Amino acid sequence: MSLASLLDRAASGGRLTFEEGVRLYREADIHDLGAAAHARRMQLYPDDVVTYVIDTTINYTNVCNVHCTFCAFFRPEKHGEGYTMSHDDVLSRVKFAADQGATQIMIQGGVNPELRLAWFEELFARVRREYPRVDLHSLSVSEVVGLSTVEQLPVPEILVRLKEAGMKSLPGAGAEILVERVRKRISARKVKPDEWIGVMREAQKLGMPTTATMMFGSIETDEERVEHMDVIRNLQDEMGGFTAFIPWYYVPWKTPLRGKEATGLEYLRVLAVSRLYLDNVPHLQASWLTPGLKIGQVALYYGCDDMGGTILEEQVVHDAGSTNAATRKDIEEIIIKAGFKPVIRDTYWNLRDDVALATA
């Protein structure tokens, strides 16, 4: 089949095989690839709306026993620069975000073995009680597995208790590239790909919406990027619980692993192939935090229908060397100048007119 025919089929929603996905990734012209991805996006969402959420990421601890080489944020146990916020510290940050209209609160940190499940239950219950209008889209698969290890309890029980405390959804953080060869090289202590999928499956069984992410640009091959998408697509066929796919590229400047930053064109190619290959994941997010707002704006023509969030606070990516930041006004301006209508959503893609006057 010619590349043009393959692109036409993918643009109309036809499923790509793994080999076809790799072929498109490697051989398709970037403009043709973007045009096909944009055509597919407009088929799915023809009303020109681009959504975003007013949110924040509170990194409650940097103590972590996983020691990933691509991470500049973590500090090993007992390190002098390690910190863990008190509940009051976290709540003050939630208040700051909520006062500015945030509806999504992401509380994420390292896998700190000194923090027990009760610590999170008490924290999440306080957030739910004191700020009932915000949604806790928090922790990561690694943190959930860390709690399972510390408490000697199965993952499903950990998730049930976190959900009862107020954690409504589970972000895709910690997936990186779901290929064992890559995990062994960049995060040997981290959960294996099958374990990541297993935790996501259990969360989705409980009715918790989840997102899927991909951190690309470290050591993986082209095939391994598509293999990661294939793992996500297979679980989505089985469970249907992913709301969005969020690819973002590795920031190498201050990490032990080092390496090079992906180019803007490489980022756009990943986005376009993601939209075409992941035919069963509803939303594709332009993760402006690593490539910046200008590339994020271009991403709206490479398959993305969502601009992510305002991210009022974040430490992990910034510690790796990223300096990008954006206000609500900045995000809305680039969406409008790209020819779309910005609309505020919540974690579950419900449109939220009630926060239209948010100041974030």
Short mmCIF file of C-alpha atoms in Angstrom, two decimals:
data_model
loop_
_atom_site.label_atom_id
_atom_site.label_comp_id
_atom_site.label_asym_id
_atom_site.label_seq_id
_atom_site.Cartn_x
_atom_site.Cartn_y
_atom_site.Cartn_z
CA MET A 1 0.00 0.00 0.00
CA SER A 2 1.31 3.47 -0.83
CA LEU A 3 2.00 5.95 1.95
CA ALA A 4 -0.75 8.20 0.59
CA SER A 5 -3.31 5.39 0.76
CA LEU A 6 -2.15 4.47 4.24
CA LEU A 7 -2.54 8.06 5.41
CA ASP A 8 -6.01 8.28 3.86
CA ARG A 9 -7.10 5.13 5.64
CA ALA A 10 -5.71 6.29 8.98
CA ALA A 11 -7.26 9.77 8.55
CA SER A 12 -10.69 8.17 8.13
CA GLY A 13 -10.30 6.12 11.32
CA GLY A 14 -8.96 2.89 9.86
CA ARG A 15 -6.81 0.93 12.30
CA LEU A 16 -3.07 0.77 11.65
CA THR A 17 -1.04 -2.36 12.25
CA PHE A 18 2.16 -2.05 14.26
CA GLU A 19 4.24 -2.27 11.07
CA GLU A 20 2.12 0.41 9.40
CA GLY A 21 2.50 2.68 12.42
CA VAL A 22 6.28 2.35 12.32
CA ARG A 23 6.28 2.95 8.58
CA LEU A 24 4.25 6.15 8.90
CA TYR A 25 6.45 7.34 11.74
CA ARG A 26 9.62 6.81 9.72
CA GLU A 27 8.64 7.54 6.15
CA ALA A 28 5.67 9.91 5.94
CA ASP A 29 6.30 13.54 5.07
CA ILE A 30 5.74 15.65 8.20
CA HIS A 31 3.19 17.90 6.48
CA ASP A 32 1.24 14.92 5.08
CA LEU A 33 1.33 13.27 8.48
CA GLY A 34 0.04 16.43 10.16
CA ALA A 35 -2.70 16.87 7.57
CA ALA A 36 -3.94 13.31 8.14
CA ALA A 37 -3.88 13.71 11.92
CA HIS A 38 -5.69 17.05 11.72
CA ALA A 39 -8.32 15.60 9.39
CA ARG A 40 -8.95 12.80 11.89
CA ARG A 41 -9.14 15.28 14.78
CA MET A 42 -11.68 17.42 12.88
CA GLN A 43 -13.77 14.32 12.10
CA LEU A 44 -13.96 13.58 15.80
CA TYR A 45 -14.43 17.19 16.96
CA PRO A 46 -15.74 19.32 14.09
CA ASP A 47 -16.78 22.32 16.21
CA ASP A 48 -13.35 24.03 16.40
CA VAL A 49 -13.25 23.86 20.20
CA VAL A 50 -9.93 23.38 22.00
CA THR A 51 -10.27 22.52 25.68
CA TYR A 52 -8.00 23.15 28.64
CA VAL A 53 -8.21 22.74 32.40
CA ILE A 54 -7.24 25.16 35.16
CA ASP A 55 -4.96 23.05 37.29
CA THR A 56 -1.85 22.81 39.41
CA THR A 57 0.74 20.17 40.24
CA ILE A 58 1.84 20.05 43.86
CA ASN A 59 5.05 18.04 44.29
CA TYR A 60 4.61 17.11 47.94
CA THR A 61 7.94 15.26 48.34
CA ASN A 62 11.15 14.84 46.37
CA VAL A 63 12.34 11.82 48.38
CA CYS A 64 12.23 8.78 46.11
CA ASN A 65 13.61 5.25 46.24
CA VAL A 66 13.25 4.60 42.48
CA HIS A 67 16.25 6.74 41.39
CA CYS A 68 15.42 7.21 37.67
CA THR A 69 18.38 8.51 35.68
CA PHE A 70 16.19 10.83 33.58
CA CYS A 71 14.97 12.70 36.68
CA ALA A 72 16.63 15.75 38.26
CA PHE A 73 13.89 16.25 40.85
CA PHE A 74 14.30 13.30 43.21
CA ARG A 75 16.63 13.01 46.18
CA PRO A 76 17.55 9.60 47.66
CA GLU A 77 16.33 8.67 51.12
CA LYS A 78 18.17 10.58 53.92
CA HIS A 79 19.61 13.12 51.44
CA GLY A 80 20.10 16.59 52.90
CA GLU A 81 18.04 18.24 50.18
CA GLY A 82 15.08 15.89 50.58
CA TYR A 83 11.78 17.44 51.64
CA THR A 84 8.24 16.39 52.44
CA MET A 85 5.49 18.99 52.79
CA SER A 86 3.17 18.95 55.75
CA HIS A 87 -0.54 18.53 55.11
CA ASP A 88 -0.98 22.21 55.93
CA ASP A 89 1.64 23.14 53.31
CA VAL A 90 -0.17 21.08 50.66
CA LEU A 91 -3.56 22.51 51.66
CA SER A 92 -2.22 26.07 51.40
CA ARG A 93 -1.20 25.34 47.82
CA VAL A 94 -4.58 23.78 47.07
CA LYS A 95 -6.22 26.95 48.44
CA PHE A 96 -4.03 29.16 46.25
CA ALA A 97 -5.04 27.18 43.15
CA ALA A 98 -8.71 26.86 44.08
CA ASP A 99 -8.93 30.61 44.76
CA GLN A 100 -7.83 31.17 41.16
CA GLY A 101 -10.42 28.81 39.74
CA ALA A 102 -8.47 25.54 39.53
CA THR A 103 -10.68 22.46 39.31
CA GLN A 104 -7.93 19.85 38.92
CA ILE A 105 -5.33 19.26 41.61
CA MET A 106 -2.46 16.92 40.85
CA ILE A 107 -0.56 15.86 43.96
CA GLN A 108 2.53 13.92 42.88
CA GLY A 109 6.01 13.36 44.24
CA GLY A 110 8.60 10.68 44.72
CA VAL A 111 8.10 7.17 46.02
CA ASN A 112 8.86 8.06 49.62
CA PRO A 113 8.90 4.88 51.77
CA GLU A 114 8.37 6.88 54.96
CA LEU A 115 4.88 7.96 53.91
CA ARG A 116 2.17 5.47 54.78
CA LEU A 117 -1.26 5.04 53.25
CA ALA A 118 -2.93 6.80 56.20
CA TRP A 119 -0.90 9.96 55.41
CA PHE A 120 -2.49 10.12 51.96
CA GLU A 121 -5.96 9.17 53.18
CA GLU A 122 -5.93 11.99 55.71
CA LEU A 123 -4.57 14.50 53.17
CA PHE A 124 -7.05 13.60 50.43
CA ALA A 125 -9.96 13.61 52.87
CA ARG A 126 -9.02 17.13 53.99
CA VAL A 127 -8.84 18.35 50.40
CA ARG A 128 -12.23 16.80 49.64
CA ARG A 129 -13.77 18.27 52.80
CA GLU A 130 -12.28 21.78 52.54
CA TYR A 131 -12.33 22.19 48.74
CA PRO A 132 -15.20 20.08 47.43
CA ARG A 133 -15.19 21.79 44.02
CA VAL A 134 -11.74 20.50 43.02
CA ASP A 135 -10.93 17.04 41.63
CA LEU A 136 -7.95 15.08 42.91
CA HIS A 137 -6.23 13.74 39.79
CA SER A 138 -3.23 12.53 41.73
CA LEU A 139 -0.33 10.18 42.44
CA SER A 140 1.18 7.87 39.81
CA VAL A 141 1.44 4.15 39.24
CA SER A 142 4.86 4.15 40.92
CA GLU A 143 3.50 5.87 44.03
CA VAL A 144 0.56 3.45 44.19
CA VAL A 145 2.89 0.45 43.90
CA GLY A 146 5.18 2.02 46.51
CA LEU A 147 2.27 2.21 48.95
CA SER A 148 1.35 -1.39 48.16
CA THR A 149 4.91 -2.44 49.06
CA VAL A 150 5.12 -0.39 52.26
CA GLU A 151 1.70 -1.51 53.50
CA GLN A 152 2.00 -5.10 52.29
CA LEU A 153 -1.45 -4.74 50.76
CA PRO A 154 -2.56 -5.59 47.20
CA VAL A 155 -2.83 -2.73 44.70
CA PRO A 156 -6.64 -3.00 44.37
CA GLU A 157 -7.04 -2.42 48.11
CA ILE A 158 -4.72 0.59 48.00
CA LEU A 159 -6.72 2.08 45.12
CA VAL A 160 -10.07 1.45 46.85
CA ARG A 161 -8.90 3.24 49.99
CA LEU A 162 -7.44 6.16 48.04
CA LYS A 163 -10.66 6.48 46.08
CA GLU A 164 -12.73 6.42 49.25
CA ALA A 165 -10.50 9.18 50.63
CA GLY A 166 -11.17 11.40 47.62
CA MET A 167 -8.74 10.54 44.79
CA LYS A 168 -11.03 10.55 41.78
CA SER A 169 -8.68 9.71 38.91
CA LEU A 170 -5.17 8.38 38.24
CA PRO A 171 -2.73 10.21 35.91
CA GLY A 172 -0.54 8.30 33.48
CA ALA A 173 2.73 9.52 34.99
CA GLY A 174 5.50 6.99 35.32
CA ALA A 175 4.92 5.14 32.08
CA GLU A 176 7.87 6.69 30.22
CA ILE A 177 8.28 4.05 27.46
CA LEU A 178 6.43 0.81 28.22
CA VAL A 179 9.18 -1.42 26.87
CA GLU A 180 11.28 -3.54 29.22
CA ARG A 181 14.61 -2.81 27.46
CA VAL A 182 14.11 0.93 27.98
CA ARG A 183 12.97 0.56 31.60
CA LYS A 184 16.10 -1.42 32.48
CA ARG A 185 18.30 1.35 31.04
CA ILE A 186 16.66 4.47 32.48
CA SER A 187 14.62 3.38 35.50
CA ALA A 188 15.62 -0.13 36.56
CA ARG A 189 13.91 0.16 39.97
CA LYS A 190 10.61 1.28 38.47
CA VAL A 191 7.56 -0.89 37.89
CA LYS A 192 7.74 -3.11 34.81
CA PRO A 193 5.49 -2.34 31.81
CA ASP A 194 3.12 -5.18 32.72
CA GLU A 195 2.84 -3.85 36.27
CA TRP A 196 2.02 -0.32 35.00
CA ILE A 197 -0.71 -1.78 32.82
CA GLY A 198 -1.96 -3.90 35.73
CA VAL A 199 -2.38 -0.90 38.04
CA MET A 200 -4.16 1.07 35.31
CA ARG A 201 -6.47 -1.90 34.69
CA GLU A 202 -7.36 -2.10 38.39
CA ALA A 203 -8.02 1.66 38.57
CA GLN A 204 -10.28 1.47 35.53
CA LYS A 205 -12.16 -1.49 37.05
CA LEU A 206 -12.99 0.82 39.94
CA GLY A 207 -14.40 3.38 37.53
CA MET A 208 -11.51 5.79 37.98
CA PRO A 209 -10.77 7.72 34.77
CA THR A 210 -7.09 7.56 33.83
CA THR A 211 -4.79 9.24 31.35
CA ALA A 212 -1.94 7.69 29.38
CA THR A 213 1.39 9.44 28.92
CA MET A 214 4.62 8.83 27.02
CA MET A 215 7.96 10.43 27.83
CA PHE A 216 9.98 10.05 24.63
CA GLY A 217 13.45 11.16 23.54
CA SER A 218 15.72 9.38 26.02
CA ILE A 219 17.15 6.16 24.58
CA GLU A 220 14.20 4.49 22.84
CA THR A 221 13.98 3.59 19.15
CA ASP A 222 11.25 4.55 16.68
CA GLU A 223 9.77 1.06 16.98
CA GLU A 224 9.68 1.31 20.77
CA ARG A 225 7.70 4.55 20.59
CA VAL A 226 5.06 2.82 18.48
CA GLU A 227 5.27 -0.25 20.72
CA HIS A 228 4.38 2.01 23.66
CA MET A 229 1.33 3.27 21.76
CA ASP A 230 0.41 -0.33 20.97
CA VAL A 231 0.41 -1.25 24.67
CA ILE A 232 -1.92 1.69 25.40
CA ARG A 233 -4.22 0.83 22.49
CA ASN A 234 -4.54 -2.79 23.60
CA LEU A 235 -5.56 -1.86 27.15
CA GLN A 236 -8.00 0.71 25.78
CA ASP A 237 -9.58 -2.01 23.63
CA GLU A 238 -9.97 -4.12 26.76
CA MET A 239 -11.07 -1.52 29.32
CA GLY A 240 -11.84 1.80 27.58
CA GLY A 241 -10.75 3.82 30.62
CA PHE A 242 -8.17 6.23 29.17
CA THR A 243 -9.54 9.73 28.60
CA ALA A 244 -6.48 11.13 26.84
CA PHE A 245 -2.98 10.44 25.55
CA ILE A 246 -0.29 12.93 26.52
CA PRO A 247 3.13 12.57 24.85
CA TRP A 248 5.88 14.85 26.14
CA TYR A 249 9.57 14.84 25.48
CA TYR A 250 12.46 14.25 27.85
CA VAL A 251 14.24 17.33 29.20
CA PRO A 252 17.91 16.32 29.59
CA TRP A 253 19.73 19.43 30.80
CA LYS A 254 20.16 18.70 34.52
CA THR A 255 19.60 14.94 34.70
CA PRO A 256 22.17 12.16 35.32
CA LEU A 257 21.19 10.53 32.00
CA ARG A 258 21.77 13.73 29.97
CA GLY A 259 21.42 13.38 26.17
CA LYS A 260 19.73 15.69 23.67
CA GLU A 261 16.34 17.37 23.62
CA ALA A 262 13.91 16.24 20.92
CA THR A 263 13.27 18.71 18.12
CA GLY A 264 9.98 20.46 17.47
CA LEU A 265 9.46 18.42 14.31
CA GLU A 266 10.08 15.19 16.21
CA TYR A 267 7.47 16.24 18.76
CA LEU A 268 4.92 17.00 16.05
CA ARG A 269 5.62 13.67 14.35
CA VAL A 270 4.96 11.80 17.59
CA LEU A 271 1.69 13.71 18.07
CA ALA A 272 0.44 13.02 14.56
CA VAL A 273 1.24 9.30 14.71
CA SER A 274 -0.39 9.15 18.16
CA ARG A 275 -3.65 10.57 16.80
CA LEU A 276 -3.66 8.11 13.92
CA TYR A 277 -2.47 5.02 15.79
CA LEU A 278 -4.54 5.46 18.95
CA ASP A 279 -7.89 5.25 17.20
CA ASN A 280 -9.67 4.38 20.45
CA VAL A 281 -8.34 7.10 22.80
CA PRO A 282 -10.66 10.12 22.63
CA HIS A 283 -8.37 13.07 23.36
CA LEU A 284 -4.81 14.03 22.40
CA GLN A 285 -3.14 16.68 24.52
CA ALA A 286 -0.58 19.29 23.46
CA SER A 287 1.81 19.16 26.39
CA TRP A 288 3.14 22.72 26.06
CA LEU A 289 5.23 22.47 29.26
CA THR A 290 8.25 20.91 27.51
CA PRO A 291 8.11 22.25 23.90
CA GLY A 292 6.70 25.66 24.86
CA LEU A 293 3.53 27.48 23.87
CA LYS A 294 4.52 28.21 20.26
CA ILE A 295 5.05 24.54 19.41
CA GLY A 296 1.98 23.76 21.51
CA GLN A 297 0.03 26.06 19.24
CA VAL A 298 1.27 24.26 16.11
CA ALA A 299 0.32 20.96 17.78
CA LEU A 300 -3.33 21.95 17.35
CA TYR A 301 -2.82 21.18 13.65
CA TYR A 302 -1.13 17.83 14.33
CA GLY A 303 -4.05 16.04 15.93
CA CYS A 304 -4.43 17.70 19.33
CA ASP A 305 -7.83 18.86 20.60
CA ASP A 306 -6.70 19.80 24.11
CA MET A 307 -4.06 22.19 25.51
CA GLY A 308 -3.61 20.49 28.88
CA GLY A 309 -3.69 22.85 31.82
CA THR A 310 -2.45 26.09 33.29
CA ILE A 311 -0.15 24.15 35.68
CA LEU A 312 0.00 26.96 38.25
CA GLU A 313 2.81 25.14 40.07
CA GLU A 314 5.21 22.32 39.00
CA GLN A 315 8.73 21.32 40.01
CA VAL A 316 9.75 18.04 38.33
CA VAL A 317 10.08 19.21 34.71
CA HIS A 318 11.48 22.59 35.76
CA ASP A 319 14.23 20.91 37.80
CA ALA A 320 15.26 19.04 34.64
CA GLY A 321 15.84 22.38 32.91
CA SER A 322 12.53 23.49 31.38
CA THR A 323 11.64 27.16 31.89
CA ASN A 324 8.25 27.26 30.17
CA ALA A 325 5.27 28.78 31.95
CA ALA A 326 1.85 30.05 30.89
CA THR A 327 -1.14 31.87 32.31
CA ARG A 328 -4.75 31.22 31.41
CA LYS A 329 -4.60 34.33 29.21
CA ASP A 330 -1.50 32.99 27.39
CA ILE A 331 -3.17 29.64 26.68
CA GLU A 332 -6.41 31.21 25.47
CA GLU A 333 -4.51 33.65 23.26
CA ILE A 334 -2.58 30.98 21.39
CA ILE A 335 -5.73 28.88 20.92
CA ILE A 336 -7.66 31.85 19.50
CA LYS A 337 -4.77 32.91 17.24
CA ALA A 338 -4.61 29.36 15.90
CA GLY A 339 -8.22 29.71 14.81
CA PHE A 340 -9.98 27.76 17.57
CA LYS A 341 -12.28 28.55 20.47
CA PRO A 342 -10.82 27.97 23.96
CA VAL A 343 -13.17 26.22 26.38
CA ILE A 344 -12.51 25.37 30.03
CA ARG A 345 -13.10 21.73 31.00
CA ASP A 346 -12.68 19.66 34.13
CA THR A 347 -10.74 16.41 34.63
CA TYR A 348 -13.50 14.41 32.94
CA TRP A 349 -13.85 16.68 29.90
CA ASN A 350 -17.08 18.20 31.18
CA LEU A 351 -17.23 21.83 30.02
CA ARG A 352 -17.13 24.22 32.99
CA ASP A 353 -18.79 27.58 32.39
CA ASP A 354 -18.84 28.14 36.16
CA VAL A 355 -15.10 28.87 36.24
CA ALA A 356 -15.11 31.20 33.26
CA LEU A 357 -14.06 34.13 35.46
CA ALA A 358 -11.12 32.26 36.99
CA THR A 359 -8.06 34.45 37.39
CA ALA A 360 -5.37 31.80 36.88
#
